[in-house]
XYZ file of C-alpha atoms in Angstrom:
384
model
C -15.387 -28.838 -43.810
C -16.680 -29.258 -40.390
C -13.755 -26.861 -38.704
C -15.467 -24.501 -41.932
C -18.910 -25.363 -39.940
C -18.212 -24.301 -36.369
C -16.543 -21.109 -37.793
C -19.631 -20.103 -39.464
C -21.414 -20.755 -36.937
C -19.387 -19.058 -35.020
C -19.566 -15.929 -36.886
C -23.851 -16.204 -37.225
C -24.250 -16.221 -33.776
C -21.793 -12.849 -33.652
C -24.200 -11.953 -36.268
C -26.896 -12.843 -34.293
C -25.901 -11.194 -31.007
C -25.154 -7.660 -33.272
C -28.642 -7.736 -35.562
C -30.440 -8.256 -31.525
C -28.870 -5.232 -30.480
C -29.839 -2.972 -33.967
C -32.903 -3.807 -33.376
C -33.307 -2.632 -30.019
C -31.719 0.545 -30.724
C -34.481 1.403 -33.369
C -36.419 0.675 -30.043
C -34.163 2.987 -28.320
C -35.398 5.791 -31.339
C -38.149 6.514 -29.386
C -35.813 7.391 -25.465
C -34.235 9.581 -28.440
C -37.026 11.312 -29.132
C -38.245 11.665 -25.862
C -34.872 13.015 -24.813
C -35.229 15.394 -27.336
C -38.161 16.465 -26.420
C -37.309 17.014 -22.972
C -34.155 18.692 -23.345
C -36.344 21.422 -26.262
C -38.611 21.369 -23.593
C -35.945 22.666 -20.431
C -38.851 20.908 -18.268
C -36.908 17.262 -19.292
C -33.170 18.425 -19.327
C -32.005 16.531 -17.231
C -32.767 12.687 -18.931
C -30.162 14.127 -21.508
C -27.385 13.413 -19.195
C -29.250 10.321 -18.279
C -29.694 8.950 -21.839
C -25.574 10.126 -22.499
C -24.863 7.764 -20.300
C -27.803 4.612 -21.099
C -26.258 5.277 -24.627
C -22.333 5.191 -23.050
C -23.823 1.868 -21.545
C -24.987 0.102 -24.756
C -21.735 1.177 -26.987
C -19.924 -0.509 -24.400
C -22.019 -3.745 -24.718
C -20.518 -3.769 -28.471
C -17.053 -2.848 -28.116
C -17.069 -6.265 -25.853
C -18.847 -8.122 -28.646
C -16.863 -6.713 -30.863
C -13.641 -7.153 -28.778
C -15.053 -10.977 -28.744
C -14.816 -11.420 -32.250
C -11.332 -9.910 -32.800
C -9.598 -10.331 -29.747
C -8.370 -6.113 -29.307
C -10.079 -3.926 -27.110
C -11.564 -1.301 -28.171
C -10.525 1.801 -26.147
C -13.446 3.824 -24.084
C -12.656 7.448 -23.598
C -15.259 9.172 -22.344
C -15.230 12.316 -19.380
C -17.163 11.819 -16.516
C -21.232 13.070 -16.285
C -20.426 14.325 -12.539
C -21.390 17.910 -10.389
C -24.458 19.844 -10.648
C -27.335 19.874 -13.926
C -25.463 22.553 -15.414
C -22.274 20.312 -15.620
C -24.015 17.012 -16.419
C -25.674 18.369 -19.328
C -22.512 21.084 -20.418
C -20.677 17.340 -21.212
C -22.833 15.017 -21.892
C -23.048 17.846 -24.806
C -19.892 18.724 -25.951
C -17.649 15.506 -25.008
C -16.872 14.373 -28.485
C -17.926 10.513 -27.160
C -21.382 11.549 -27.027
C -21.018 12.144 -30.797
C -19.200 9.190 -31.486
C -21.588 7.131 -30.077
C -24.158 8.755 -31.859
C -22.074 8.335 -34.683
C -22.280 4.094 -34.357
C -25.891 4.415 -33.683
C -27.300 6.238 -36.462
C -24.393 3.530 -38.458
C -25.867 0.474 -37.417
C -29.399 0.297 -37.826
C -27.612 0.081 -41.266
C -25.012 -2.479 -41.114
C -25.974 -3.668 -37.841
C -28.566 -5.949 -40.576
C -25.651 -8.239 -41.552
C -27.282 -11.203 -40.254
C -30.488 -11.742 -43.208
C -27.537 -11.665 -45.850
C -25.553 -14.584 -43.865
C -28.589 -16.572 -43.486
C -29.818 -17.418 -46.653
C -26.232 -18.017 -47.295
C -26.367 -21.157 -45.081
C -28.533 -23.550 -47.168
C -26.525 -22.279 -50.372
C -22.732 -23.220 -48.838
C -24.000 -26.320 -46.932
C -25.537 -27.575 -50.933
C -22.428 -26.190 -53.001
C -20.087 -26.631 -49.892
C -20.542 -29.952 -49.267
C -20.573 -31.048 -52.875
C -17.709 -28.787 -53.857
C -15.272 -29.829 -50.393
C -16.849 -32.791 -49.340
C -16.962 -34.319 -52.023
C -14.086 -32.646 -54.362
C -11.785 -31.452 -51.190
C -11.866 -28.502 -51.974
C -11.573 -25.595 -50.092
C -15.383 -24.272 -49.490
C -16.081 -20.948 -50.112
C -19.253 -19.807 -49.112
C -19.945 -20.343 -46.006
C -16.308 -18.933 -45.680
C -18.316 -15.574 -46.772
C -20.730 -15.996 -42.966
C -16.976 -15.187 -41.303
C -16.052 -12.564 -43.681
C -19.192 -10.629 -43.346
C -19.003 -10.847 -39.510
C -15.298 -9.113 -39.838
C -16.660 -6.794 -42.098
C -19.301 -6.021 -39.173
C -16.403 -5.929 -36.429
C -13.576 -3.543 -38.737
C -17.027 -1.164 -38.979
C -18.026 -1.284 -35.063
C -14.044 -1.186 -34.598
C -13.333 2.054 -36.750
C -16.383 3.516 -35.755
C -16.450 3.576 -31.645
C -12.401 4.023 -31.756
C -12.041 7.117 -29.964
C -10.265 9.798 -31.406
C -7.068 10.597 -30.709
C -7.856 13.663 -28.719
C -10.115 11.748 -26.304
C -7.657 9.342 -25.862
C -5.495 11.763 -24.609
C -7.285 13.430 -22.484
C -8.001 10.234 -20.669
C -4.438 9.538 -21.053
C -3.252 12.570 -18.918
C -6.169 11.693 -16.442
C -4.532 8.372 -15.716
C -1.505 9.485 -15.493
C -2.129 12.575 -13.678
C -3.770 10.206 -11.558
C -0.765 7.071 -11.768
C 1.583 9.809 -10.335
C -0.729 11.162 -7.561
C -0.573 7.585 -6.703
C 2.813 6.919 -7.142
C 3.753 10.238 -4.997
C 1.716 8.934 -2.107
C 3.710 5.120 -2.274
C 6.566 7.127 -2.176
C 5.745 9.521 0.569
C 4.829 5.828 2.984
C 7.679 4.635 1.699
C 9.588 6.900 3.766
C 8.247 7.571 6.739
C 8.442 3.612 6.900
C 11.791 3.769 6.133
C 12.206 6.591 8.669
C 10.407 5.741 11.402
C 12.230 1.946 11.087
C 15.648 3.580 11.331
C 14.382 5.641 14.416
C 12.572 3.018 16.341
C 14.893 0.193 15.667
C 18.905 1.489 14.224
C 18.418 4.025 15.940
C 17.659 3.367 18.782
C 20.516 0.597 19.439
C 22.935 2.426 18.106
C 22.273 5.542 21.194
C 21.850 2.598 23.361
C 25.793 0.952 21.570
C 26.785 4.334 22.685
C 25.508 4.132 26.434
C 27.018 0.920 26.783
C 30.031 2.204 25.418
C 30.374 5.341 27.360
C 29.350 3.269 31.091
C 31.951 0.723 29.703
C 35.114 3.678 29.756
C 34.046 4.720 33.323
C 34.196 1.459 34.790
C 37.064 0.549 33.456
C 38.982 1.221 35.417
C 37.486 0.741 38.759
C 35.814 -2.738 37.977
C 37.144 -4.057 34.659
C 34.635 -7.299 34.921
C 31.964 -4.796 34.762
C 33.784 -3.371 31.450
C 34.309 -6.046 29.651
C 30.751 -6.939 30.190
C 29.486 -3.495 29.137
C 31.063 -4.048 25.976
C 29.838 -7.983 25.142
C 25.967 -6.474 25.488
C 27.851 -3.272 23.587
C 28.549 -5.844 20.090
C 25.018 -7.617 20.536
C 23.626 -4.313 20.415
C 26.066 -3.000 17.139
C 25.143 -6.628 15.970
C 21.384 -5.969 16.069
C 21.608 -2.931 15.013
C 23.623 -4.182 11.115
C 20.693 -6.540 11.246
C 18.636 -3.857 11.158
C 19.816 -1.535 9.134
C 20.648 -4.609 6.343
C 16.657 -5.212 7.207
C 15.745 -1.861 5.809
C 18.128 -1.737 2.787
C 16.432 -4.729 1.001
C 13.183 -3.107 1.804
C 14.324 -0.229 -0.624
C 16.580 -2.319 -3.315
C 17.250 -6.212 -2.241
C 20.918 -6.536 -2.754
C 20.286 -10.482 -4.385
C 18.361 -8.552 -6.875
C 21.370 -6.469 -7.571
C 23.532 -9.743 -7.652
C 21.698 -12.388 -9.025
C 18.841 -10.369 -11.074
C 14.992 -11.125 -10.661
C 14.843 -14.924 -11.161
C 17.545 -16.240 -8.715
C 15.874 -13.867 -6.506
C 12.517 -14.914 -7.074
C 13.721 -18.355 -6.052
C 15.696 -17.114 -2.981
C 12.670 -15.466 -2.019
C 10.521 -18.750 -2.514
C 12.463 -20.685 -1.040
C 12.011 -18.167 2.153
C 8.958 -18.277 1.851
C 7.509 -21.486 3.686
C 5.281 -22.181 1.574
C 5.983 -25.259 -1.444
C 6.930 -22.933 -4.588
C 6.953 -23.529 -8.068
C 9.589 -21.204 -10.023
C 8.462 -21.546 -14.014
C 11.048 -18.969 -16.343
C 10.113 -18.660 -20.031
C 10.619 -16.135 -22.702
C 14.073 -16.251 -22.614
C 13.535 -13.994 -19.079
C 16.852 -15.804 -17.447
C 19.346 -16.161 -20.336
C 18.527 -13.217 -21.843
C 19.127 -9.355 -21.260
C 17.841 -8.119 -17.544
C 15.509 -5.859 -16.861
C 16.068 -2.303 -15.894
C 16.593 -1.986 -12.068
C 13.145 -0.005 -11.342
C 11.270 -3.019 -13.491
C 12.840 -5.483 -11.419
C 12.003 -4.216 -8.237
C 8.727 -3.778 -8.890
C 8.263 -6.751 -9.940
C 10.633 -8.820 -7.114
C 8.048 -6.639 -4.626
C 4.948 -7.379 -6.278
C 5.437 -11.480 -6.462
C 7.047 -10.762 -2.352
C 3.603 -9.487 -1.638
C 1.386 -11.702 -3.701
C 3.478 -14.849 -1.372
C 2.349 -12.867 1.944
C -1.148 -12.912 0.885
C -1.027 -16.237 0.067
C 0.951 -17.101 2.905
C -2.079 -15.078 4.842
C -5.321 -15.849 3.097
C -4.942 -18.561 0.950
C -4.964 -21.583 3.210
C -3.306 -23.301 0.629
C 0.384 -24.526 1.024
C 1.153 -25.058 -3.244
C 1.933 -21.494 -4.867
C 3.261 -21.133 -9.018
C 5.637 -17.894 -9.793
C 6.110 -17.450 -13.675
C 8.395 -15.231 -15.074
C 8.163 -14.471 -18.219
C 9.771 -12.096 -21.318
C 7.268 -10.641 -23.435
C 6.886 -8.269 -26.200
C 6.729 -4.593 -24.496
C 8.359 -6.096 -21.231
C 7.958 -8.399 -18.606
C 5.705 -10.111 -16.906
C 5.188 -12.050 -13.702
C 1.878 -15.032 -12.413
C 1.621 -15.452 -8.896
C -1.252 -17.969 -8.254
C -2.168 -20.093 -5.362
C -4.760 -23.460 -4.539
C -5.876 -21.365 -1.875
C -9.726 -20.403 -0.758
C -10.168 -17.174 -3.514
C -11.986 -14.027 -2.249
C -9.018 -11.217 -2.773
C -10.661 -8.421 -1.550
C -8.176 -4.967 -2.612
C -10.108 -2.957 0.430
C -9.357 -5.231 3.183
C -5.900 -4.249 4.012
C -4.069 -7.641 1.687
C -1.561 -5.492 0.117
C -3.295 -5.716 -3.292
C -3.829 -2.199 -3.563
C 0.129 -1.536 -2.866
C 1.285 -4.070 -5.868
C -1.371 -1.818 -7.949
C 0.489 0.951 -6.452
C 3.650 -0.135 -7.602
C 2.996 -1.181 -10.398
C 1.232 2.032 -11.583
C 4.073 4.239 -11.046
C 5.835 1.977 -13.664
C 2.865 2.385 -16.321
C 2.398 -1.669 -15.963
C -1.211 -2.601 -15.744
C -2.154 -5.487 -12.425
C -4.956 -7.748 -12.825
C -6.212 -10.152 -9.797
C -8.516 -12.737 -10.985
C -9.968 -14.392 -7.430
C -13.361 -15.845 -6.832
C -14.808 -17.370 -4.163
C -13.207 -21.002 -3.850
C -10.230 -20.074 -5.767
C -7.611 -19.755 -7.086
C -6.179 -16.310 -6.773
C -4.015 -15.154 -9.219
C -1.767 -12.122 -9.533
C -0.361 -11.218 -12.745
C 1.470 -8.192 -12.864
C 2.977 -6.840 -16.361
C 5.619 -3.831 -16.666
C 6.380 -2.005 -19.650
C 10.303 -1.906 -20.550
C 12.107 -2.601 -23.564
C 15.094 -4.654 -24.190
């Protein structure tokens, strides 16, 4: 009975907020009328785009409220209102999202008052369900109706606020265009880094190696001791060049990923990080089939960058890395116990993680309030 009352109270709170938003929409009719008159009179046409932006914020608040109740996010798909006044007017009028929001506003004037249907159920439910459920030990029959009303309200809101397939497709195309540009930029930067590492590192050492071998050849007949010293130096140069080439190869695709898989590679990474790293593996990731090589590489580099950030900026010595297999792909979470306040614009490597993951159509979530902790969650889609 107590659980039923708590659920009904939560549903009533949801309906109360929905009713308050609907009441605000009644007041908003004045703004709509002023905007319509100003647009018809031309002199107030600038108000139309601003009103549409305000409607978008109100609809966004409703989406958040509905998502909090259902646990399912309602996507947004709007065309950006930018440019000249003419362009802004054209976008505000032609955007399918505007019609969807207006349709929701009109219908919510009616179903937003479901609170007034739920309130009379409380005294009736406390009496009926108190006897039926409290004394006779039967399931409550009245108070659950309040929860069903909240479910009905949320379901109608989901249906009305859900973008059209065309709008979702257009938003998806824009998103893919942005991630493609980021992927191309990241790929170009990676190629320049590899070229710079080869040119400044291994290539320079190989040139020095060639010169020392040539000097040793010329000095061999007249000064064998000097030739042996030059050959010893050349051997050192060759070993250093090999070391740098291995580092370049690791930067492209770490061999340990191929040999030991993501779990083994992350454990090796944690052991060499200098931090107290706890690696947790869930979802059968260790014993089940491996993710595609590109997905493992993206997850590995994201964890490596997150551990580097933790060592440099967090001020904490303890870090937890969690790897898990989820229905839609692979999830990696790195959490430290530091001071927080991570900022993507301050050169902490978070932008690099986001670009690398976006190229795989994945998602990055960064939570880093002042005072900590910092949590970086990476989810990469793949088929198991």
